[in-house]
Coordinates of C-alpha atoms and ligand atoms in Angstrom, one line a residue:
M1381 CA -55.0 55.6 12.9
N1382 CA -56.1 53.2 15.6
T1383 CA -57.8 55.1 18.4
A1384 CA -58.7 52.2 20.7
P1385 CA -59.1 53.3 24.3
L1386 CA -56.2 52.5 26.6
C1387 CA -56.8 49.3 28.3
H1388 CA -57.0 46.9 31.2
P1389 CA -53.6 46.8 32.9
A1390 CA -53.2 43.1 32.6
W1391 CA -51.0 41.7 35.4
L1392 CA -48.9 44.9 35.6
S1393 CA -49.6 47.6 38.1
A1394 CA -51.7 50.3 36.4
E1395 CA -50.6 53.2 38.7
A1396 CA -47.0 52.8 37.8
L1397 CA -46.8 53.4 34.1
P1398 CA -43.3 54.5 33.4
A1399 CA -42.4 57.2 30.9
P1400 CA -41.1 56.0 27.5
A1401 CA -37.4 55.2 27.6
S1402 CA -35.0 54.5 24.8
T1403 CA -33.2 51.4 26.0
P1404 CA -34.1 48.3 28.1
A1405 CA -31.8 49.4 30.9
A1406 CA -33.3 52.9 30.9
N1407 CA -36.7 51.3 30.9
A1408 CA -35.7 49.2 33.9
Q1409 CA -34.8 52.4 35.7
A1410 CA -38.0 54.1 34.7
E1411 CA -40.0 51.0 35.7
A1412 CA -38.3 51.0 39.1
D1413 CA -38.7 54.7 39.7
A1414 CA -42.4 54.5 38.9
F1415 CA -43.1 51.5 41.1
F1416 CA -40.9 52.5 44.1
R1417 CA -41.8 56.2 44.1
G1418 CA -41.9 57.2 47.8
A1419 CA -41.1 53.7 49.0
Q1420 CA -38.5 53.3 51.9
R1421 CA -36.8 50.3 50.4
R1422 CA -35.7 50.8 46.8
P1423 CA -33.6 48.9 44.3
S1424 CA -30.4 50.2 42.9
L1425 CA -29.6 49.1 39.4
T1426 CA -26.2 48.1 38.0
L1427 CA -25.6 47.4 34.3
D1428 CA -23.2 44.5 33.6
A1429 CA -23.4 43.9 29.9
S1430 CA -21.7 40.5 30.2
L1431 CA -24.9 39.2 31.8
G1432 CA -27.0 39.7 28.7
E1433 CA -30.5 38.6 29.5
G1434 CA -29.5 37.4 33.0
Y1435 CA -29.8 39.2 36.3
R1436 CA -29.3 38.8 40.0
I1437 CA -31.2 40.4 42.9
D1438 CA -29.4 40.8 46.2
P1439 CA -30.8 42.3 49.4
T1440 CA -29.0 45.5 50.7
P1441 CA -29.6 47.5 53.9
D1442 CA -31.9 50.0 52.1
G1443 CA -33.5 47.7 49.5
W1444 CA -32.0 45.5 46.8
S1445 CA -29.3 45.7 44.2
V1446 CA -30.3 44.5 40.8
T1447 CA -27.4 43.6 38.5
G1448 CA -28.1 42.6 34.9
G1449 CA -27.3 42.9 31.2
E1450 CA -29.2 45.4 29.1
A1451 CA -32.3 43.2 28.8
G1452 CA -31.5 41.4 32.1
L1453 CA -31.9 44.6 34.1
L1454 CA -35.4 45.0 32.8
Y1455 CA -36.2 41.4 33.5
G1456 CA -34.7 41.7 37.0
V1457 CA -36.8 44.8 37.9
H1458 CA -39.9 43.1 36.7
A1459 CA -39.0 40.0 38.7
L1460 CA -38.5 42.0 41.8
I1461 CA -41.8 43.9 41.4
R1462 CA -43.6 40.7 40.5
A1463 CA -42.3 39.0 43.7
L1464 CA -43.2 41.9 45.9
R1465 CA -46.7 42.3 44.4
S1466 CA -47.5 38.6 44.5
K1467 CA -45.9 38.2 47.9
S1468 CA -43.7 35.4 46.6
D1469 CA -40.0 34.8 47.1
I1470 CA -37.5 37.0 45.3
P1471 CA -35.5 34.7 43.0
G1472 CA -32.0 34.2 44.4
G1473 CA -28.7 33.8 42.5
L1474 CA -28.1 34.4 38.8
Q1475 CA -31.3 34.1 36.8
K1476 CA -31.1 33.3 33.1
P1477 CA -33.7 32.3 30.6
R1478 CA -33.6 28.6 29.5
Y1479 CA -34.1 29.5 25.8
P1480 CA -32.6 32.4 23.9
L1481 CA -35.6 32.8 21.7
R1482 CA -39.0 33.1 23.3
M1483 CA -41.2 33.9 20.4
L1484 CA -44.7 35.2 19.9
N1485 CA -46.1 34.4 16.5
C1486 CA -48.9 36.8 15.5
W1487 CA -51.1 35.7 12.7
D1488 CA -52.1 39.3 11.9
N1489 CA -53.0 40.2 8.4
M1490 CA -52.3 43.6 6.9
D1491 CA -56.1 44.2 6.4
G1492 CA -56.4 44.3 10.1
T1493 CA -58.0 40.8 10.5
I1494 CA -56.2 38.1 12.5
E1495 CA -56.3 34.5 11.5
R1496 CA -57.8 32.6 14.4
G1497 CA -57.9 35.8 16.4
Y1498 CA -60.5 36.0 19.1
A1499 CA -59.8 39.4 20.7
G1500 CA -60.6 41.8 18.0
R1501 CA -58.6 43.3 15.1
S1502 CA -54.8 43.6 14.8
L1503 CA -53.1 45.8 17.2
W1504 CA -50.8 47.2 14.5
F1505 CA -52.2 46.5 11.0
E1506 CA -55.3 48.1 9.4
G1507 CA -56.3 48.8 5.8
G1508 CA -53.2 47.3 4.3
E1509 CA -50.7 49.2 6.3
F1510 CA -49.2 49.7 9.8
S1511 CA -51.7 51.6 11.9
Y1512 CA -51.4 51.7 15.7
D1513 CA -51.5 53.7 18.8
P1514 CA -47.9 54.0 19.9
E1515 CA -48.9 54.2 23.5
R1516 CA -50.7 50.9 23.2
I1517 CA -47.7 49.2 21.5
R1518 CA -45.5 50.4 24.4
R1519 CA -47.9 48.8 26.8
L1520 CA -47.7 45.6 24.7
G1521 CA -43.9 45.8 24.9
R1522 CA -44.1 46.2 28.6
M1523 CA -46.4 43.2 29.0
L1524 CA -44.1 41.1 26.9
A1525 CA -40.9 42.2 28.7
S1526 CA -42.5 41.6 32.1
V1527 CA -42.6 37.9 31.3
G1528 CA -39.4 37.8 29.1
I1529 CA -40.9 37.3 25.7
N1530 CA -38.2 38.6 23.3
V1531 CA -39.3 38.0 19.7
L1532 CA -42.5 39.2 18.0
C1533 CA -43.3 37.8 14.6
V1534 CA -45.6 40.5 13.2
N1535 CA -47.5 38.8 10.4
N1536 CA -49.5 35.7 9.6
V1537 CA -47.6 32.5 8.6
N1538 CA -50.0 32.5 5.6
V1539 CA -48.4 35.4 3.9
H1540 CA -50.9 37.3 1.8
A1541 CA -49.8 39.6 -1.0
A1542 CA -49.7 42.8 1.0
A1543 CA -47.5 41.3 3.7
R1544 CA -44.7 40.7 1.2
E1545 CA -44.2 44.5 1.3
L1546 CA -43.1 44.3 4.9
I1547 CA -39.6 43.5 3.7
G1548 CA -40.0 45.7 0.7
S1549 CA -41.7 49.0 0.3
R1550 CA -42.9 49.0 3.9
L1551 CA -39.5 48.4 5.5
P1552 CA -39.3 51.9 6.9
E1553 CA -42.7 51.3 8.7
L1554 CA -41.4 48.0 10.0
A1555 CA -38.3 49.7 11.3
A1556 CA -40.3 52.4 13.1
F1557 CA -42.3 49.6 14.7
A1558 CA -39.1 47.8 15.8
D1559 CA -37.9 51.1 17.3
L1560 CA -41.0 51.2 19.5
L1561 CA -40.4 47.7 20.9
R1562 CA -36.6 47.8 21.2
P1563 CA -36.7 49.5 24.6
F1564 CA -38.6 46.4 25.8
A1565 CA -35.9 44.0 24.5
V1566 CA -38.4 42.7 21.9
R1567 CA -37.0 42.0 18.5
L1568 CA -39.1 41.6 15.3
M1569 CA -39.5 38.6 13.1
V1570 CA -41.4 38.5 9.8
S1571 CA -43.2 35.6 8.1
I1572 CA -42.1 35.4 4.5
D1573 CA -43.5 33.9 1.3
F1574 CA -41.1 31.4 -0.2
S1575 CA -42.1 32.4 -3.8
M1576 CA -41.4 36.1 -3.2
P1577 CA -38.5 36.4 -5.7
M1578 CA -41.0 35.5 -8.4
Q1579 CA -43.4 38.2 -7.4
E1580 CA -40.5 40.6 -7.9
G1581 CA -39.6 39.5 -11.4
L1582 CA -37.4 36.4 -11.1
P1583 CA -38.5 33.4 -13.2
T1584 CA -38.2 30.9 -10.3
A1585 CA -37.9 30.6 -6.6
D1586 CA -35.9 27.4 -6.8
P1587 CA -33.6 27.5 -3.7
L1588 CA -30.7 26.0 -5.5
N1589 CA -30.8 28.6 -8.2
P1590 CA -27.9 31.1 -7.5
A1591 CA -29.9 34.1 -8.7
V1592 CA -32.6 33.2 -6.1
A1593 CA -30.1 32.9 -3.3
A1594 CA -28.5 36.2 -4.3
W1595 CA -31.9 37.8 -4.4
W1596 CA -32.6 36.7 -0.8
A1597 CA -29.1 37.7 0.4
E1598 CA -29.6 41.2 -1.0
R1599 CA -33.0 41.5 0.5
V1600 CA -31.8 40.4 3.9
K1601 CA -29.0 43.0 3.8
T1602 CA -31.6 45.7 3.2
V1603 CA -33.7 44.5 6.1
Y1604 CA -30.7 44.5 8.5
E1605 CA -29.6 48.0 7.3
A1606 CA -33.0 49.2 8.5
I1607 CA -33.3 47.0 11.6
P1608 CA -29.9 45.9 12.8
D1609 CA -31.3 43.7 15.6
F1610 CA -33.9 42.0 13.4
A1611 CA -34.5 38.4 14.6
G1612 CA -35.0 36.5 11.3
F1613 CA -37.7 34.9 9.2
L1614 CA -40.5 32.5 10.0
V1615 CA -41.6 30.2 7.1
K1616 CA -44.6 28.0 6.4
A1617 CA -43.7 26.2 3.2
D1618 CA -45.2 23.4 1.2
S1619 CA -48.1 23.3 3.6
E1620 CA -51.8 24.0 3.1
H1621 CA -51.1 25.4 -0.4
R1622 CA -48.3 27.6 0.6
P1623 CA -45.3 27.7 -1.9
G1624 CA -42.1 25.9 -0.9
P1625 CA -39.1 24.0 -2.2
N1626 CA -41.0 20.9 -3.2
T1627 CA -42.3 22.8 -6.2
Y1628 CA -38.7 22.6 -7.6
G1629 CA -38.1 19.0 -6.5
R1630 CA -36.0 20.3 -3.5
T1631 CA -36.2 19.2 0.1
H1632 CA -37.2 21.3 3.1
A1633 CA -33.6 21.3 4.2
E1634 CA -32.5 22.7 0.9
G1635 CA -35.2 25.4 1.1
A1636 CA -34.5 26.3 4.7
N1637 CA -30.7 26.4 4.3
M1638 CA -30.8 28.7 1.3
L1639 CA -32.7 31.3 3.5
A1640 CA -30.5 30.5 6.5
R1641 CA -27.4 31.3 4.5
A1642 CA -28.8 34.7 3.5
L1643 CA -29.5 35.4 7.2
A1644 CA -26.3 34.0 8.7
P1645 CA -23.9 37.0 8.0
C1646 CA -26.4 39.2 10.0
S1647 CA -26.8 36.6 12.8
G1648 CA -30.4 36.1 11.9
V1649 CA -32.3 32.8 12.4
L1650 CA -34.5 31.0 10.0
V1651 CA -37.5 29.4 11.7
W1652 CA -39.0 26.7 9.5
R1653 CA -42.3 25.2 10.5
A1654 CA -42.8 21.5 10.5
F1655 CA -46.6 21.7 10.0
V1656 CA -46.7 19.7 6.8
Y1657 CA -49.2 17.1 5.7
N1658 CA -51.4 16.1 2.8
C1659 CA -54.4 18.4 3.0
M1660 CA -56.0 17.0 -0.1
Q1661 CA -56.5 13.5 1.2
D1662 CA -59.2 11.1 0.0
W1663 CA -61.2 10.2 3.1
R1664 CA -61.8 6.8 1.6
D1665 CA -58.1 6.0 1.8
A1666 CA -57.5 4.8 5.3
S1667 CA -53.8 4.0 4.5
I1668 CA -52.9 7.7 4.8
D1669 CA -52.7 8.8 8.5
R1670 CA -52.1 12.5 9.0
P1671 CA -50.3 12.3 12.3
C1672 CA -47.5 10.3 10.6
A1673 CA -46.8 13.0 8.1
A1674 CA -44.4 15.4 9.7
Y1675 CA -42.1 12.6 11.0
N1676 CA -42.0 11.1 7.5
V1677 CA -41.0 14.3 5.9
Y1678 CA -38.5 15.6 8.4
Q1679 CA -36.9 12.7 10.2
P1680 CA -34.8 11.7 7.1
L1681 CA -33.5 15.3 7.0
D1682 CA -32.1 15.3 10.5
G1683 CA -28.5 16.6 10.4
Q1684 CA -29.0 18.4 7.1
F1685 CA -30.1 21.7 8.4
D1686 CA -27.7 24.6 8.9
P1687 CA -26.9 25.7 12.5
N1688 CA -29.1 28.9 12.3
V1689 CA -32.2 26.9 11.2
I1690 CA -34.8 26.2 13.9
L1691 CA -37.4 23.6 13.0
Q1692 CA -40.6 24.7 14.8
V1693 CA -42.8 21.8 15.7
K1694 CA -46.4 22.0 16.9
Y1695 CA -46.8 20.1 20.2
G1696 CA -48.9 17.4 18.8
P1697 CA -48.9 15.5 15.5
Y1698 CA -52.3 16.9 14.4
D1699 CA -53.0 20.6 14.9
F1700 CA -53.6 22.1 18.3
Q1701 CA -56.4 19.8 19.3
P1702 CA -57.6 19.9 22.9
E1703 CA -55.9 16.5 23.6
E1704 CA -53.0 15.1 21.6
P1705 CA -49.9 13.1 22.5
V1706 CA -46.7 15.0 21.9
S1707 CA -45.3 14.9 18.4
P1708 CA -42.8 12.1 17.8
L1709 CA -40.7 14.5 15.8
F1710 CA -39.3 16.0 19.1
F1711 CA -37.4 12.7 19.6
A1712 CA -36.4 12.1 16.0
M1713 CA -34.2 15.2 15.3
P1714 CA -31.2 15.0 17.7
R1715 CA -29.0 16.8 15.2
T1716 CA -31.4 19.6 14.4
R1717 CA -32.4 22.7 16.6
V1718 CA -36.0 22.2 17.4
A1719 CA -38.6 24.7 18.8
L1720 CA -41.9 23.8 20.5
E1721 CA -44.9 25.6 19.1
V1722 CA -48.0 26.0 21.3
Q1723 CA -51.2 28.0 20.4
L1724 CA -52.4 30.6 22.9
A1725 CA -55.1 31.6 20.4
Q1726 CA -57.9 29.2 21.5
E1727 CA -58.7 28.0 18.1
Y1728 CA -59.8 24.5 19.2
T1729 CA -59.9 25.1 22.9
G1730 CA -62.9 27.4 23.3
Q1731 CA -62.0 30.6 21.3
Q1732 CA -61.6 32.7 24.4
I1733 CA -65.2 32.2 25.2
D1734 CA -64.7 28.9 27.1
I1735 CA -62.1 28.9 29.8
F1736 CA -59.0 26.7 29.0
A1737 CA -56.0 27.5 31.2
M1738 CA -52.9 26.0 29.5
P1739 CA -50.2 25.6 32.2
P1740 CA -51.5 22.2 33.4
V1741 CA -51.4 21.0 29.8
W1742 CA -47.9 22.2 29.2
R1743 CA -46.3 20.6 32.3
P1744 CA -46.7 16.9 31.1
M1745 CA -46.1 18.0 27.5
I1746 CA -42.7 19.5 28.4
D1747 CA -41.9 16.5 30.7
D1748 CA -42.7 14.1 27.9
I1749 CA -40.6 16.0 25.3
G1750 CA -37.7 16.8 27.7
A1751 CA -36.9 20.5 28.0
E1752 CA -33.3 19.8 27.0
R1753 CA -34.4 18.7 23.6
L1754 CA -35.6 22.2 22.7
A1755 CA -33.6 25.1 21.3
A1756 CA -36.5 27.6 21.5
V1757 CA -40.2 28.0 22.2
A1758 CA -42.9 29.8 20.2
A1759 CA -46.6 30.5 20.8
V1760 CA -49.3 31.6 18.5
S1761 CA -50.6 34.9 20.0
N1762 CA -54.0 35.3 21.5
L1763 CA -53.8 39.1 21.4
G1764 CA -56.0 41.6 19.7
R1765 CA -57.3 45.2 19.9
D1766 CA -60.0 44.4 22.5
A1767 CA -59.7 46.6 25.5
N1768 CA -58.7 43.7 27.7
W1769 CA -56.2 42.4 25.0
T1770 CA -57.4 38.8 24.9
G1771 CA -61.3 38.8 24.6
H1772 CA -61.7 36.8 27.8
P1773 CA -59.7 38.4 30.6
F1774 CA -58.6 34.9 31.8
A1775 CA -57.0 34.3 28.4
Q1776 CA -54.3 36.7 29.5
L1777 CA -53.1 34.0 31.8
N1778 CA -52.0 31.9 28.9
L1779 CA -49.8 34.7 27.5
Y1780 CA -48.4 35.4 30.9
A1781 CA -47.8 31.7 31.6
F1782 CA -46.2 31.2 28.2
G1783 CA -43.6 33.8 29.1
R1784 CA -43.0 32.2 32.5
F1785 CA -42.6 28.7 31.0
A1786 CA -40.4 29.9 28.1
W1787 CA -38.1 31.4 30.7
S1788 CA -38.2 28.4 32.9
P1789 CA -39.7 25.2 31.5
D1790 CA -39.7 23.6 35.0
A1791 CA -42.4 26.1 36.1
E1792 CA -45.1 24.7 38.3
P1793 CA -48.6 25.3 36.7
E1794 CA -50.3 26.0 40.0
R1795 CA -47.7 28.5 41.1
V1796 CA -47.8 30.3 37.8
I1797 CA -51.6 30.4 37.8
R1798 CA -51.7 31.7 41.4
E1799 CA -49.0 34.3 40.7
W1800 CA -51.1 35.6 37.7
A1801 CA -54.3 35.5 39.6
R1802 CA -52.8 37.5 42.5
L1803 CA -51.1 40.1 40.3
T1804 CA -54.3 40.5 38.2
Y1805 CA -57.1 40.4 40.8
A1806 CA -55.7 40.5 44.4
L1807 CA -58.7 38.6 45.7
P1808 CA -59.1 37.5 49.3
A1809 CA -57.4 34.2 50.0
R1810 CA -60.4 31.9 49.8
Q1811 CA -61.6 33.5 46.6
E1812 CA -58.1 33.2 45.1
D1813 CA -58.0 29.5 46.0
A1814 CA -61.3 29.0 44.3
L1815 CA -60.2 30.8 41.1
V1816 CA -56.9 28.9 41.0
R1817 CA -58.8 25.6 41.4
L1818 CA -61.2 26.5 38.6
L1819 CA -58.4 27.4 36.3
M1820 CA -56.4 24.3 37.1
E1821 CA -59.4 22.1 36.2
S1822 CA -60.6 24.1 33.2
H1823 CA -58.8 22.1 30.5
A1824 CA -60.1 18.8 31.9
V1825 CA -63.6 20.1 32.0
Y1826 CA -63.4 21.3 28.4
R1827 CA -62.0 18.0 27.3
R1828 CA -64.8 16.1 29.0
Y1829 CA -67.6 17.8 27.1
T1830 CA -65.9 18.1 23.7
S1831 CA -64.5 15.3 21.5
P1832 CA -64.0 12.2 23.7
L1833 CA -60.7 10.5 24.8
G1834 CA -58.3 12.1 22.3
L1835 CA -60.6 11.4 19.3
C1836 CA -60.2 15.0 18.0
W1837 CA -61.9 16.9 15.2
M1838 CA -65.6 16.7 16.2
V1839 CA -65.7 20.4 15.8
S1840 CA -67.5 22.6 13.3
P1841 CA -65.3 22.9 10.2
N1842 CA -66.4 26.4 9.5
H1843 CA -65.3 28.2 12.6
H1844 CA -63.7 25.4 14.7
Y1845 CA -66.2 26.2 17.4
G1846 CA -69.1 24.0 18.6
P1847 CA -69.8 20.3 18.1
S1848 CA -70.1 18.6 14.7
P1849 CA -69.1 14.9 15.0
Y1850 CA -69.5 14.4 11.2
G1851 CA -68.2 17.8 10.2
Y1852 CA -64.6 16.7 9.4
E1853 CA -65.4 13.1 8.6
F1854 CA -65.7 13.2 4.8
M1855 CA -63.2 16.0 4.3
A1856 CA -59.8 16.2 2.6
W1857 CA -57.9 17.3 5.8
G1858 CA -57.0 13.9 7.2
T1859 CA -59.3 14.3 10.2
Y1860 CA -61.5 11.2 10.8
N1861 CA -63.1 9.4 13.8
R1862 CA -64.3 6.5 11.6
A1863 CA -67.2 5.7 14.0
N1864 CA -69.6 3.0 12.9
R1865 CA -72.1 0.8 14.8
Y1866 CA -69.4 -1.4 16.2
A1867 CA -66.4 0.7 17.0
V1868 CA -64.8 4.1 16.9
G1869 CA -61.2 5.5 16.5
I1870 CA -58.2 4.7 14.3
D1871 CA -55.8 1.9 15.0
R1872 CA -52.4 3.6 15.1
T1873 CA -50.5 0.6 16.5
A1874 CA -47.9 -1.3 14.5
G1875 CA -50.7 -3.4 13.1
G1876 CA -52.7 -0.3 12.1
T1877 CA -51.3 2.8 10.6
G1878 CA -48.0 2.3 12.4
Y1879 CA -47.9 5.8 13.8
V1880 CA -47.0 4.5 17.2
T1881 CA -43.7 3.1 15.9
Q1882 CA -42.5 6.7 15.3
Y1883 CA -42.0 7.1 19.1
P1884 CA -39.0 6.0 21.1
E1885 CA -39.4 2.8 23.1
A1886 CA -40.8 4.2 26.4
L1887 CA -43.5 6.2 24.8
R1888 CA -44.3 3.5 22.2
R1889 CA -44.8 1.0 25.1
R1890 CA -47.0 3.5 26.9
Y1891 CA -49.3 4.0 23.9
E1892 CA -49.3 0.8 21.9
R1893 CA -51.7 -1.3 24.1
P1894 CA -55.1 0.0 25.1
E1895 CA -54.5 -1.6 28.5
T1896 CA -51.6 0.7 29.2
C1897 CA -52.4 3.8 27.0
P1898 CA -53.5 6.8 29.1
E1899 CA -57.3 6.7 28.9
E1900 CA -57.5 10.3 27.9
L1901 CA -55.7 9.3 24.7
L1902 CA -57.4 5.9 24.2
L1903 CA -59.3 6.8 21.0
F1904 CA -56.3 8.7 19.6
F1905 CA -54.3 5.5 19.4
H1906 CA -56.9 2.7 19.2
R1907 CA -60.0 1.6 17.5
L1908 CA -62.3 0.1 20.1
P1909 CA -65.8 -1.4 20.4
Y1910 CA -68.3 0.5 22.5
G1911 CA -68.4 -2.4 25.0
W1912 CA -64.6 -2.1 25.7
R1913 CA -64.0 -2.2 29.4
M1914 CA -62.3 0.9 30.9
R1915 CA -59.9 0.4 33.9
D1916 CA -62.7 1.1 36.3
G1917 CA -65.0 -1.5 34.8
R1918 CA -67.3 1.0 32.9
T1919 CA -67.8 0.4 29.2
L1920 CA -66.3 2.8 26.7
I1921 CA -69.7 4.1 25.7
Q1922 CA -70.7 4.7 29.3
R1923 CA -67.5 6.6 29.9
I1924 CA -68.3 8.8 27.0
Y1925 CA -71.8 9.5 28.3
D1926 CA -70.5 10.1 31.8
D1927 CA -67.8 12.5 30.8
H1928 CA -70.2 14.5 28.8
F1929 CA -72.8 14.7 31.5
L1930 CA -70.1 15.5 34.0
G1931 CA -68.4 18.2 31.9
A1932 CA -71.6 20.0 31.3
E1933 CA -72.5 19.9 35.0
E1934 CA -69.0 21.2 35.9
T1935 CA -69.5 24.3 33.7
E1936 CA -72.6 25.1 35.8
A1937 CA -70.5 24.8 38.9
M1938 CA -67.9 27.0 37.4
R1939 CA -70.6 29.6 36.8
R1940 CA -71.6 29.5 40.4
T1941 CA -68.0 29.9 41.6
L1942 CA -67.3 32.8 39.4
E1943 CA -70.4 34.6 40.4
E1944 CA -69.1 34.7 44.0
L1945 CA -65.7 36.2 43.2
D1946 CA -65.1 39.9 43.5
F1947 CA -63.7 40.8 40.1
P1948 CA -63.6 44.4 39.0
A1949 CA -66.9 45.4 37.4
E1950 CA -65.7 45.5 33.8
D1951 CA -64.1 42.1 34.0
R1952 CA -67.0 40.6 35.9
Q1953 CA -69.4 41.4 33.2
V1954 CA -67.3 39.9 30.5
I1955 CA -66.4 36.8 32.6
L1956 CA -70.1 36.0 33.4
E1957 CA -71.4 36.7 30.0
R1958 CA -68.8 34.4 28.5
M1959 CA -69.4 31.8 31.2
D1960 CA -73.1 31.7 30.2
R1961 CA -72.1 31.0 26.7
Q1962 CA -69.8 28.2 27.9
V1963 CA -72.5 26.6 29.9
E1964 CA -74.8 26.7 26.9
D1965 CA -72.0 25.4 24.6
A1966 CA -71.2 22.5 27.0
R1967 CA -74.9 21.5 27.0
E1968 CA -74.9 21.5 23.2
W1969 CA -71.6 19.4 23.0
R1970 CA -73.0 17.0 25.6
D1971 CA -76.2 16.3 23.7
V1972 CA -74.7 16.2 20.2
V1973 CA -71.8 13.9 21.1
N1974 CA -73.9 11.6 23.3
T1975 CA -76.7 11.4 20.7
F1976 CA -74.2 10.7 17.9
F1977 CA -72.7 7.7 19.8
F1978 CA -76.1 6.5 21.0
R1979 CA -77.4 6.4 17.5
F1980 CA -74.4 4.2 16.4
S1981 CA -74.2 2.0 19.5
G1982 CA -77.8 1.7 20.5
E1983 CA -76.6 1.5 24.1
P1984 CA -78.7 3.5 26.6
D1985 CA -77.2 5.4 29.4
A1986 CA -76.8 3.2 32.5
D1987 CA -78.2 6.0 34.7
G1988 CA -81.2 6.7 32.4
R1989 CA -80.2 10.2 31.7
K1990 CA -81.7 12.0 28.6
I1991 CA -80.1 11.2 25.3
Y1992 CA -81.9 12.1 22.1
P1993 CA -82.6 9.0 20.0
Ligands
GCU2453 C1 -54.4 25.6 11.7 C2 -55.2 26.8 11.5 C3 -54.8 27.6 10.3 C4 -53.3 27.9 10.3 C5 -52.6 26.6 10.5 C6 -51.1 26.8 10.7 O1 -54.6 24.6 10.7 O2 -56.6 26.4 11.3 O3 -55.6 28.8 10.2 O4 -52.9 28.5 9.1 O5 -53.0 25.9 11.6 O6 -50.6 26.5 11.8 O7 -50.4 27.2 9.8

């Protein structure tokens, strides 16, 4: 049994913990009763099932009327409380989420570890079984509902043996867990292993074999008998050694459709990840370019997926790097339902030690993709059993903001950050401004002192933390900077690997010439000499040095800012202790990256700053 202490209230008011309720609408009432206890102006709640997840809030002489569907009422009450607590406008008119599925993918293993987890152990697994504090899971449900996240995938996409039992012998435990989250309008999803029928005695998992299809149909039926509102399956197949349809000479569409047809009678969805590439590449072979892979596999399959299949695409063509262009796959699948996948877990963005607030990164990403191209959104969770949920208290912002962007992809980064800061810390105005500015800039600072200008992968291959410019260079993962004494980067233009030709015209034109390519992505798309002139006249090598000196200095300024802000004592200690590590890490990144390029280029720093020869 997990006996973690009850924890930091996140962005919700701690005083007003409502009693457990059995339905989302009852929860909405309990939430309202708790928050408005003794208040003069109170909301009155009306259930209108036809509104589903939607709600409307109207002023009345003695408060507000909140009308909504079962889940909508709960979202409406949270919206009202959020507006009052953050002193912002109460949303007017009918409010509805942009996407029906707003999914949190948890990479939790049944042994209690979390793949790429930076906030402690799993909140619900330990020792090969479900093990949790129900009160904490209710708090989790409340957090998710307060920002409209409505699907929780409970287990790692890399499905280890024990997790297969989730839809087998452990189904009653899964159902009990679903019962806890249902009053928060959160439905469960499970990651499945494509080869599972074979573990249970079938000679094959070939998706076109009728016995295999029948096995899955039967299994799905059992799951829905136990959990009637089960959301569906998430699948990582034929990727990084996971089993999949390719083993049987079948396509990803054939594999996905077989599972989707098993789920369809129960209205379940099949979320199929597009994270597929050759992870056994020979680094000597420069003709294979990993960012090209997903498009090459999936684009020819557009139009072949069943309507209840969702293809889940990571935002960039690599793998959650700090700076990537959007994946060209978003534009290549007009006849397929596509979901955007972002990663709240800060695998490559500072591991919840360094500060990396994501909303300013998501805004241009969603604008580039076009919100209307998406059918759903998903995020890899950054949660764990740490008392503050996310290791770094500021990492809660990314979960909060994901919910807000999933509800409304037009969200303004600064507004969302300010809202979260106000709800979480209620600082005096000048301090709040300083915190918002620091968070708005944090991604740019991090990018300056880590891998330069979209080059990617200069990170330690063991833990994905800390600088290692050669760490991924001679590996099988397709992760190269190909720096030598003359130049750095990979030519991904039509004359190079051709990657840029996967984009529609406007984006292709933006990226294909170094003169027009956004400088932050220059080394993602181009191979350039160190003397290349940047738009402000500096050389490329000087820009790399300057960015790294500046980024490291900026972390020291961040430290000084944070020290002056009145955080609650328990947060202050964690924030400053982690900031000290970030300052130290930025210094290490600066010196390693600058030295690496100095040794190749032989170019001294124009300002005579210290580089280690
Ligand atoms: C990254 C990550 C893996 C994860 C994979 C995925 O490569 O390092 O741990 O399994 O993404 O998204 O499936």
